[in-house]
Coordinates of N, CA and C in Angstrom, one line a residue:
X25 N 0.8 -1.2 0.0 CA 0.0 0.0 0.0 C 0.9 1.2 0.0
X26 N 0.5 2.2 -0.8 CA 1.3 3.5 -0.9 C 0.5 4.6 -0.3
X27 N 1.1 5.4 0.6 CA 0.4 6.5 1.2 C 1.1 7.8 0.8
X28 N 0.3 8.9 0.5 CA 0.9 10.1 0.2 C -0.1 11.3 0.5
X29 N 0.4 12.5 0.3 CA -0.4 13.6 0.7 C -1.0 14.3 -0.6
X30 N -2.0 15.1 -0.4 CA -2.7 15.8 -1.4 C -1.8 16.6 -2.3
X31 N -0.8 17.3 -1.7 CA 0.0 18.2 -2.4 C 0.8 17.5 -3.5
X32 N 1.0 16.2 -3.4 CA 1.8 15.4 -4.4 C 1.2 15.4 -5.7
X33 N -0.2 15.4 -5.8 CA -0.9 15.4 -7.1 C -1.8 16.6 -7.3
X34 N -1.6 17.6 -6.5 CA -2.3 18.8 -6.7 C -3.8 18.9 -6.3
X35 N -4.2 18.0 -5.4 CA -5.6 18.0 -5.0 C -5.8 19.2 -4.0
X36 N -7.1 19.6 -3.9 CA -7.5 20.6 -3.0 C -7.8 20.0 -1.6
X37 N -6.9 20.3 -0.7 CA -7.1 19.7 0.7 C -7.7 20.8 1.6
X38 N -9.0 20.6 1.9 CA -9.6 21.6 2.8 C -10.2 20.8 4.0
X39 N -9.7 21.0 5.1 CA -10.0 20.2 6.3 C -11.5 20.2 6.6
X40 N -12.1 19.0 6.7 CA -13.5 18.9 7.0 C -14.4 19.0 5.7
X41 N -13.8 19.2 4.6 CA -14.7 19.5 3.4 C -14.8 18.2 2.5
X42 N -13.9 17.3 2.6 CA -13.9 16.1 1.8 C -14.1 14.8 2.7
X43 N -15.2 14.1 2.5 CA -15.4 12.9 3.2 C -14.6 11.7 2.7
X44 N -14.5 10.7 3.5 CA -13.8 9.5 3.1 C -14.4 9.0 1.8
X45 N -13.5 8.7 0.8 CA -14.0 8.2 -0.5 C -13.2 7.0 -0.9
X46 N -13.9 6.2 -1.8 CA -13.2 5.0 -2.4 C -13.4 5.0 -3.9
X47 N -12.4 4.9 -4.6 CA -12.5 4.7 -6.1 C -11.8 3.5 -6.4
X48 N -12.5 2.6 -7.1 CA -12.0 1.3 -7.6 C -11.6 1.5 -9.1
X49 N -10.4 1.2 -9.4 CA -10.0 1.2 -10.8 C -9.9 -0.2 -11.3
X50 N -10.7 -0.5 -12.4 CA -10.8 -1.8 -12.9 C -10.2 -2.0 -14.3
X51 N -9.3 -2.9 -14.5 CA -8.8 -3.2 -15.8 C -9.8 -4.3 -16.3
X52 N -10.2 -4.2 -17.6 CA -11.3 -5.0 -18.1 C -10.9 -6.5 -18.1
X53 N -11.9 -7.4 -18.2 CA -11.7 -8.8 -18.2 C -11.1 -9.3 -19.6
X54 N -10.8 -10.6 -19.7 CA -10.2 -11.1 -20.9 C -11.1 -10.9 -22.1
X55 N -10.5 -10.4 -23.2 CA -11.3 -10.1 -24.4 C -10.7 -10.8 -25.6
X56 N -11.6 -10.9 -26.6 CA -11.2 -11.6 -27.8 C -10.7 -10.6 -28.8
X57 N -9.5 -10.0 -28.5 CA -8.9 -9.1 -29.4 C -8.7 -7.7 -28.8
X58 N -8.1 -6.8 -29.6 CA -7.8 -5.4 -29.1 C -8.7 -4.4 -29.8
X59 N -9.5 -4.7 -30.7 CA -10.4 -3.8 -31.4 C -11.4 -3.2 -30.3
X60 N -11.8 -2.0 -30.6 CA -12.7 -1.3 -29.6 C -14.0 -2.1 -29.4
X61 N -14.4 -2.9 -30.4 CA -15.6 -3.7 -30.3 C -15.4 -5.2 -30.0
X62 N -14.2 -5.5 -29.6 CA -13.9 -6.9 -29.3 C -14.6 -7.3 -28.0
X63 N -15.4 -8.4 -28.1 CA -16.2 -8.8 -26.9 C -15.3 -9.6 -25.9
X64 N -15.9 -9.9 -24.7 CA -15.2 -10.7 -23.8 C -15.2 -12.2 -24.3
X65 N -14.1 -12.9 -23.9 CA -14.0 -14.3 -24.1 C -15.0 -15.0 -23.2
X66 N -15.1 -16.4 -23.3 CA -15.9 -17.1 -22.4 C -15.4 -17.0 -21.0
X67 N -14.0 -17.0 -20.8 CA -13.4 -16.8 -19.5 C -13.7 -15.4 -19.0
X68 N -13.7 -14.4 -20.0 CA -13.9 -13.0 -19.6 C -15.3 -12.8 -19.1
X69 N -16.3 -13.5 -19.6 CA -17.7 -13.5 -19.2 C -17.8 -14.0 -17.7
X70 N -17.1 -15.1 -17.5 CA -17.1 -15.6 -16.1 C -16.4 -14.7 -15.1
X71 N -15.3 -14.0 -15.6 CA -14.6 -13.1 -14.8 C -15.5 -11.9 -14.5
X72 N -16.3 -11.4 -15.4 CA -17.2 -10.3 -15.2 C -18.2 -10.6 -14.0
X73 N -18.6 -11.9 -13.9 CA -19.5 -12.2 -12.9 C -18.7 -12.3 -11.5
X74 N -17.5 -12.7 -11.6 CA -16.6 -12.7 -10.4 C -16.4 -11.2 -9.9
X75 N -16.3 -10.3 -10.9 CA -16.1 -8.9 -10.5 C -17.4 -8.4 -9.8
X76 N -18.6 -8.8 -10.3 CA -19.8 -8.4 -9.7 C -19.9 -9.0 -8.3
X77 N -19.5 -10.2 -8.1 CA -19.5 -10.8 -6.7 C -18.5 -10.0 -5.8
X78 N -17.4 -9.6 -6.3 CA -16.4 -8.9 -5.5 C -17.0 -7.6 -5.1
X79 N -17.6 -6.8 -6.0 CA -18.2 -5.5 -5.6 C -19.4 -5.7 -4.6
X80 N -20.2 -6.7 -4.8 CA -21.2 -7.0 -3.8 C -20.7 -7.2 -2.4
X81 N -19.5 -7.9 -2.4 CA -18.9 -8.3 -1.1 C -18.4 -7.0 -0.4
X82 N -18.1 -5.9 -1.1 CA -17.6 -4.7 -0.5 C -18.7 -4.1 0.4
X83 N -19.9 -4.4 0.1 CA -21.0 -3.9 1.0 C -21.0 -2.4 1.1
X84 N -20.8 -1.7 0.0 CA -20.8 -0.2 0.0 C -21.7 0.2 -1.1
X85 N -22.2 1.4 -1.0 CA -23.1 2.0 -2.1 C -22.2 2.8 -3.1
X86 N -22.3 2.4 -4.3 CA -21.6 3.1 -5.4 C -22.4 4.2 -6.0
X87 N -21.9 5.4 -6.1 CA -22.6 6.5 -6.7 C -22.5 6.6 -8.2
X88 N -21.3 6.1 -8.7 CA -21.0 6.2 -10.1 C -20.2 5.0 -10.6
X89 N -20.5 4.6 -11.8 CA -19.7 3.7 -12.6 C -19.3 4.4 -13.9
X90 N -18.1 4.6 -14.1 CA -17.6 5.3 -15.4 C -16.7 4.3 -16.2
X91 N -17.0 4.2 -17.4 CA -16.3 3.2 -18.2 C -15.8 3.7 -19.5
X92 N -14.7 3.2 -20.0 CA -14.2 3.4 -21.4 C -15.4 2.9 -22.3
X93 N -15.4 3.5 -23.5 CA -16.5 3.1 -24.5 C -16.2 1.8 -25.1
X94 N -15.0 1.2 -24.9 CA -14.7 0.0 -25.6 C -15.6 -1.1 -25.0
X95 N -16.1 -2.0 -25.9 CA -17.0 -3.0 -25.5 C -16.5 -3.9 -24.4
X96 N -15.3 -4.3 -24.4 CA -14.7 -5.2 -23.3 C -14.8 -4.5 -22.0
X97 N -14.6 -3.2 -21.9 CA -14.7 -2.5 -20.6 C -16.1 -2.5 -20.1
X98 N -17.1 -2.1 -21.0 CA -18.5 -2.1 -20.6 C -19.0 -3.4 -20.2
X99 N -18.7 -4.5 -20.9 CA -19.1 -5.8 -20.6 C -18.5 -6.3 -19.3
X100 N -17.4 -5.8 -18.9 CA -16.7 -6.3 -17.7 C -17.5 -5.9 -16.4
X101 N -18.1 -4.7 -16.5 CA -18.8 -4.1 -15.3 C -20.3 -4.2 -15.4
X102 N -20.8 -4.6 -16.6 CA -22.2 -4.7 -16.8 C -23.0 -5.6 -15.9
X103 N -22.5 -6.8 -15.6 CA -23.3 -7.6 -14.6 C -23.5 -7.0 -13.3
X104 N -22.5 -6.3 -12.7 CA -22.6 -5.6 -11.4 C -23.5 -4.4 -11.6
X105 N -23.3 -3.6 -12.6 CA -24.2 -2.4 -12.8 C -25.6 -2.8 -12.9
X106 N -25.9 -3.8 -13.7 CA -27.3 -4.2 -13.9 C -27.9 -4.8 -12.6
X107 N -27.1 -5.5 -11.9 CA -27.7 -6.1 -10.6 C -28.0 -5.0 -9.6
X108 N -27.3 -3.8 -9.7 CA -27.5 -2.7 -8.7 C -28.4 -1.6 -9.3
X109 N -28.7 -1.7 -10.6 CA -29.5 -0.7 -11.2 C -28.8 0.6 -11.3
X110 N -27.5 0.5 -11.6 CA -26.7 1.7 -11.8 C -26.4 1.9 -13.2
X111 N -26.5 3.1 -13.7 CA -26.2 3.4 -15.1 C -24.7 3.5 -15.3
X112 N -24.2 2.9 -16.4 CA -22.8 3.0 -16.7 C -22.6 4.3 -17.5
X113 N -21.8 5.2 -16.9 CA -21.5 6.4 -17.7 C -20.3 6.1 -18.6
X114 N -20.5 6.2 -19.9 CA -19.4 6.0 -20.9 C -18.7 7.3 -21.1
X115 N -17.4 7.2 -21.0 CA -16.5 8.4 -21.2 C -15.4 8.1 -22.1
X116 N -15.3 8.8 -23.2 CA -14.3 8.6 -24.2 C -12.9 8.9 -23.7
X117 N -12.8 9.7 -22.6 CA -11.5 10.0 -22.1 C -10.8 8.8 -21.4
X118 N -11.6 7.7 -21.2 CA -11.0 6.5 -20.6 C -10.6 5.5 -21.7
X119 N -10.6 5.8 -23.0 CA -10.2 4.9 -24.0 C -8.7 4.5 -23.8
X120 N -8.4 3.4 -24.3 CA -7.0 2.9 -24.2 C -6.0 3.9 -25.0
X121 N -4.8 4.0 -24.5 CA -3.8 4.8 -25.1 C -3.5 4.4 -26.5
X122 N -3.4 5.4 -27.4 CA -2.9 5.2 -28.8 C -1.4 5.4 -28.8
X123 N -0.7 4.3 -28.9 CA 0.8 4.4 -28.9 C 1.3 5.0 -30.3
X124 N 0.7 4.6 -31.4 CA 1.0 5.1 -32.7 C -0.1 4.9 -33.6
X125 N -0.2 5.7 -34.7 CA -1.3 5.4 -35.7 C -0.8 4.5 -36.8
X126 N 0.4 4.0 -36.7 CA 1.0 3.1 -37.6 C 1.5 1.8 -36.9
X127 N 1.5 0.7 -37.6 CA 2.1 -0.6 -37.0 C 3.5 -0.4 -36.6
X128 N 3.9 -1.0 -35.5 CA 5.3 -0.9 -34.9 C 5.8 -2.3 -34.6
X129 N 6.9 -2.6 -35.2 CA 7.5 -4.0 -35.0 C 8.0 -4.1 -33.5
X130 N 8.7 -3.1 -33.1 CA 9.3 -3.1 -31.7 C 8.4 -2.3 -30.8
X131 N 7.1 -2.5 -30.8 CA 6.2 -1.6 -30.0 C 6.4 -1.8 -28.5
X132 N 6.9 -3.0 -28.1 CA 7.1 -3.2 -26.6 C 8.3 -2.3 -26.2
X133 N 9.3 -2.2 -27.0 CA 10.5 -1.4 -26.6 C 10.1 0.1 -26.6
X134 N 9.2 0.5 -27.6 CA 8.8 1.8 -27.6 C 7.9 2.2 -26.4
X135 N 7.1 1.2 -26.0 CA 6.2 1.4 -24.9 C 7.0 1.6 -23.6
X136 N 8.1 0.7 -23.5 CA 8.9 0.8 -22.3 C 9.6 2.2 -22.2
X137 N 10.1 2.6 -23.4 CA 10.7 3.9 -23.4 C 9.8 5.0 -23.0
X138 N 8.5 4.9 -23.4 CA 7.5 6.0 -23.1 C 7.2 6.0 -21.6
X139 N 7.5 4.9 -20.9 CA 7.3 4.9 -19.4 C 8.4 5.6 -18.7
X140 N 9.5 5.8 -19.4 CA 10.7 6.5 -18.8 C 10.7 7.9 -19.2
X141 N 10.1 8.2 -20.3 CA 10.0 9.6 -20.8 C 8.6 10.0 -21.1
X142 N 7.9 10.6 -20.1 CA 6.5 10.9 -20.2 C 6.1 11.9 -21.3
X143 N 7.1 12.6 -21.9 CA 6.8 13.5 -23.0 C 7.0 12.9 -24.3
X144 N 7.5 11.6 -24.4 CA 7.8 11.0 -25.6 C 6.5 10.5 -26.3
X145 N 6.4 10.7 -27.6 CA 5.2 10.3 -28.4 C 5.6 9.9 -29.8
X146 N 5.1 8.8 -30.3 CA 5.3 8.4 -31.6 C 4.4 9.1 -32.6
X147 N 4.6 9.0 -33.9 CA 3.8 9.7 -34.8 C 2.3 9.3 -34.7
X148 N 1.4 10.2 -34.5 CA 0.0 10.0 -34.3 C -0.4 9.3 -33.0
X149 N 0.6 9.2 -32.1 CA 0.3 8.6 -30.8 C 0.3 9.6 -29.7
X150 N 0.0 9.1 -28.5 CA -0.1 9.9 -27.3 C 1.1 9.7 -26.4
X151 N 1.6 10.8 -25.8 CA 2.6 10.7 -24.8 C 1.9 10.2 -23.5
X152 N 2.8 9.8 -22.6 CA 2.2 9.4 -21.3 C 1.5 10.6 -20.6
X153 N 2.1 11.7 -20.7 CA 1.5 12.9 -20.1 C 0.2 13.2 -20.7
X154 N 0.0 13.0 -22.0 CA -1.3 13.3 -22.6 C -2.4 12.3 -22.1
X155 N -2.0 11.1 -21.9 CA -2.9 10.1 -21.4 C -3.3 10.4 -20.0
X156 N -2.3 10.7 -19.1 CA -2.6 11.0 -17.7 C -3.5 12.2 -17.6
X157 N -3.3 13.2 -18.5 CA -4.1 14.4 -18.4 C -5.6 14.2 -18.7
X158 N -5.8 13.4 -19.8 CA -7.2 13.1 -20.1 C -7.9 12.2 -19.1
X159 N -7.1 11.3 -18.5 CA -7.7 10.4 -17.5 C -8.0 11.2 -16.2
X160 N -7.1 12.2 -15.9 CA -7.4 13.0 -14.7 C -8.6 13.9 -14.9
X161 N -8.9 14.2 -16.1 CA -10.1 15.0 -16.4 C -11.4 14.3 -15.9
X162 N -11.3 13.0 -15.8 CA -12.4 12.1 -15.3 C -12.2 12.0 -13.8
X163 N -11.0 11.7 -13.4 CA -10.8 11.4 -11.9 C -10.9 12.6 -11.0
X164 N -10.2 13.7 -11.4 CA -10.1 14.8 -10.4 C -11.4 15.4 -9.9
X165 N -12.4 15.6 -10.8 CA -13.7 16.1 -10.3 C -14.3 15.2 -9.2
X166 N -14.1 13.9 -9.3 CA -14.6 13.0 -8.2 C -13.8 13.2 -6.9
X167 N -12.5 13.4 -7.1 CA -11.6 13.6 -5.9 C -11.9 14.9 -5.2
X168 N -12.1 15.9 -6.0 CA -12.2 17.3 -5.4 C -13.6 17.8 -5.1
X169 N -14.6 17.1 -5.6 CA -16.0 17.5 -5.4 C -16.8 16.5 -4.6
X170 N -18.0 16.9 -4.2 CA -18.8 16.0 -3.4 C -19.9 15.3 -4.2
X171 N -19.6 15.1 -5.5 CA -20.6 14.5 -6.4 C -20.7 13.0 -6.2
X172 N -19.7 12.4 -5.7 CA -19.7 11.0 -5.5 C -18.8 10.6 -4.3
X173 N -19.2 9.6 -3.6 CA -18.4 9.1 -2.4 C -17.6 7.8 -2.8
X174 N -18.3 6.9 -3.5 CA -17.7 5.7 -4.0 C -17.9 5.5 -5.5
X175 N -16.9 5.2 -6.2 CA -17.0 5.1 -7.7 C -16.2 4.0 -8.2
X176 N -16.5 3.5 -9.4 CA -15.8 2.5 -10.1 C -15.4 3.1 -11.5
X177 N -14.1 3.0 -11.8 CA -13.6 3.5 -13.1 C -13.1 2.3 -13.9
X178 N -13.6 2.0 -15.0 CA -13.2 0.8 -15.8 C -12.5 1.3 -17.1
X179 N -11.3 0.8 -17.2 CA -10.5 1.2 -18.4 C -9.5 0.1 -18.8
X180 N -8.3 0.5 -19.3 CA -7.4 -0.4 -20.0 C -6.0 -0.3 -19.3
X181 N -5.2 -1.3 -19.5 CA -4.0 -1.5 -18.8 C -3.0 -0.4 -19.0
X182 N -2.8 0.1 -20.2 CA -1.8 1.2 -20.4 C -2.2 2.5 -19.7
X183 N -3.4 2.9 -19.9 CA -3.9 4.1 -19.3 C -3.9 4.0 -17.8
X184 N -4.4 2.9 -17.3 CA -4.4 2.7 -15.8 C -3.0 2.7 -15.2
X185 N -2.1 2.0 -15.8 CA -0.7 2.0 -15.3 C -0.1 3.4 -15.2
X186 N -0.4 4.2 -16.2 CA 0.1 5.6 -16.2 C -0.6 6.4 -15.1
X187 N -1.9 6.2 -14.9 CA -2.6 6.8 -13.9 C -2.1 6.4 -12.5
X188 N -1.8 5.1 -12.3 CA -1.4 4.6 -11.1 C 0.0 5.3 -10.7
X189 N 0.8 5.6 -11.6 CA 2.1 6.1 -11.3 C 2.1 7.4 -10.6
X190 N 0.9 8.1 -10.6 CA 0.7 9.3 -9.8 C 0.6 9.0 -8.3
X191 N 0.1 7.8 -8.0 CA -0.2 7.4 -6.6 C 0.9 6.5 -6.1
X192 N 1.6 5.8 -6.9 CA 2.7 4.9 -6.6 C 3.9 5.2 -7.5
X193 N 4.9 5.9 -7.0 CA 6.0 6.4 -7.8 C 6.8 5.2 -8.4
X194 N 6.7 4.0 -7.9 CA 7.4 2.9 -8.4 C 6.7 2.1 -9.5
X195 N 5.4 2.6 -9.8 CA 4.6 1.9 -10.8 C 5.1 2.3 -12.2
X196 N 5.5 1.3 -13.0 CA 6.0 1.6 -14.3 C 5.8 0.5 -15.3
X197 N 6.7 0.3 -16.2 CA 6.6 -0.6 -17.3 C 6.5 -2.1 -16.8
X198 N 7.3 -2.4 -15.8 CA 7.3 -3.7 -15.3 C 6.0 -4.1 -14.6
X199 N 5.5 -3.1 -13.8 CA 4.2 -3.3 -13.1 C 3.0 -3.4 -14.1
X200 N 3.1 -2.6 -15.3 CA 2.1 -2.7 -16.3 C 2.1 -4.2 -16.8
X201 N 3.2 -4.8 -17.1 CA 3.3 -6.2 -17.6 C 2.7 -7.2 -16.6
X202 N 2.7 -6.8 -15.3 CA 2.2 -7.8 -14.3 C 0.7 -7.6 -14.1
X203 N 0.0 -6.6 -14.7 CA -1.4 -6.5 -14.5 C -2.2 -7.6 -15.1
X204 N -3.2 -8.1 -14.4 CA -4.0 -9.2 -14.9 C -5.3 -8.7 -15.6
X205 N -6.0 -9.6 -16.1 CA -7.4 -9.4 -16.7 C -8.4 -10.3 -16.0
X206 N -9.2 -9.7 -15.1 CA -9.3 -8.3 -14.7 C -8.3 -8.0 -13.7
X207 N -8.2 -6.7 -13.2 CA -7.4 -6.3 -12.2 C -8.0 -5.1 -11.5
X208 N -7.8 -5.0 -10.2 CA -8.5 -3.9 -9.4 C -7.5 -3.2 -8.5
X209 N -7.4 -1.9 -8.5 CA -6.7 -1.1 -7.5 C -7.7 -0.2 -6.8
X210 N -7.4 0.0 -5.5 CA -8.3 0.9 -4.7 C -7.6 2.1 -4.2
X211 N -8.2 3.2 -4.5 CA -7.8 4.5 -4.0 C -8.7 4.9 -2.9
X212 N -8.2 5.1 -1.6 CA -9.0 5.5 -0.5 C -8.4 6.7 0.1
X213 N -9.3 7.7 0.4 CA -8.7 9.0 0.8 C -9.7 9.8 1.7
X214 N -9.1 10.7 2.4 CA -9.9 11.7 3.2 C -9.3 13.0 3.1
X215 N -9.4 13.9 4.1 CA -8.8 15.2 4.0 C -7.3 15.3 4.0
X216 N -6.6 14.3 4.5 CA -5.2 14.4 4.7 C -4.4 13.3 3.9
X217 N -4.8 12.1 4.0 CA -3.9 11.0 3.4 C -4.7 10.2 2.4
X218 N -3.9 9.8 1.4 CA -4.5 8.9 0.4 C -3.8 7.5 0.5
X219 N -4.5 6.4 0.4 CA -3.9 5.1 0.3 C -4.2 4.5 -1.0
X220 N -3.3 3.8 -1.6 CA -3.5 3.1 -2.9 C -3.0 1.7 -2.8
X221 N -3.9 0.7 -3.1 CA -3.5 -0.7 -3.0 C -4.1 -1.6 -4.0
X222 N -3.5 -2.7 -4.2 CA -3.9 -3.7 -5.1 C -4.9 -4.6 -4.3
X223 N -6.2 -4.8 -4.8 CA -7.2 -5.5 -4.1 C -7.7 -6.7 -4.8
X224 N -7.1 -7.0 -6.0 CA -7.7 -8.2 -6.7 C -6.5 -9.1 -7.1
X225 N -6.7 -10.4 -6.9 CA -5.7 -11.4 -7.3 C -6.3 -12.3 -8.3
X226 N -5.9 -12.1 -9.5 CA -6.5 -12.9 -10.6 C -5.8 -14.2 -10.8
X227 N -4.7 -14.5 -10.0 CA -4.0 -15.8 -10.2 C -4.7 -17.0 -9.7

């Protein structure tokens, strides 16, 4: 678990103004391909039900579920959302990172480099900074405002790994490779301290 203070990521800390909040970040379940309309595999469908069971076991009320528009992300959280009668808010800013608009033979090496240089971007692709900025446009209003107490954000491995690096300075390329399908990290915070921890074991 990683603990840090509001000032590290520029949050507004006002004593007594922000209640305890929990945000669960979910990497989607196993999918049949990388296209935005790729559905879940048979295993992925079963994993989505396990995700629903996990969130039921938390025994907390969720105010919002926000998902990438990709089918595999929506299908991952759909069983839980439907069981609770919660509308899934689809947000294009949670789409997976575009590394390049052209095929790359050594894409893994390029990806690793981009985790070391957040300003680096390939032709037609997004830098790590650009990805974090658009993801934060979704996250920061939840952190700074009283519109939600508990929320679920469903997205993709690359985007989430970069987002996590704000909360855990050691989170990088190696940790991205170790993420499972699905995977869940929990951000818990109040007026002073934020905790960030891995709460799902897909092994």
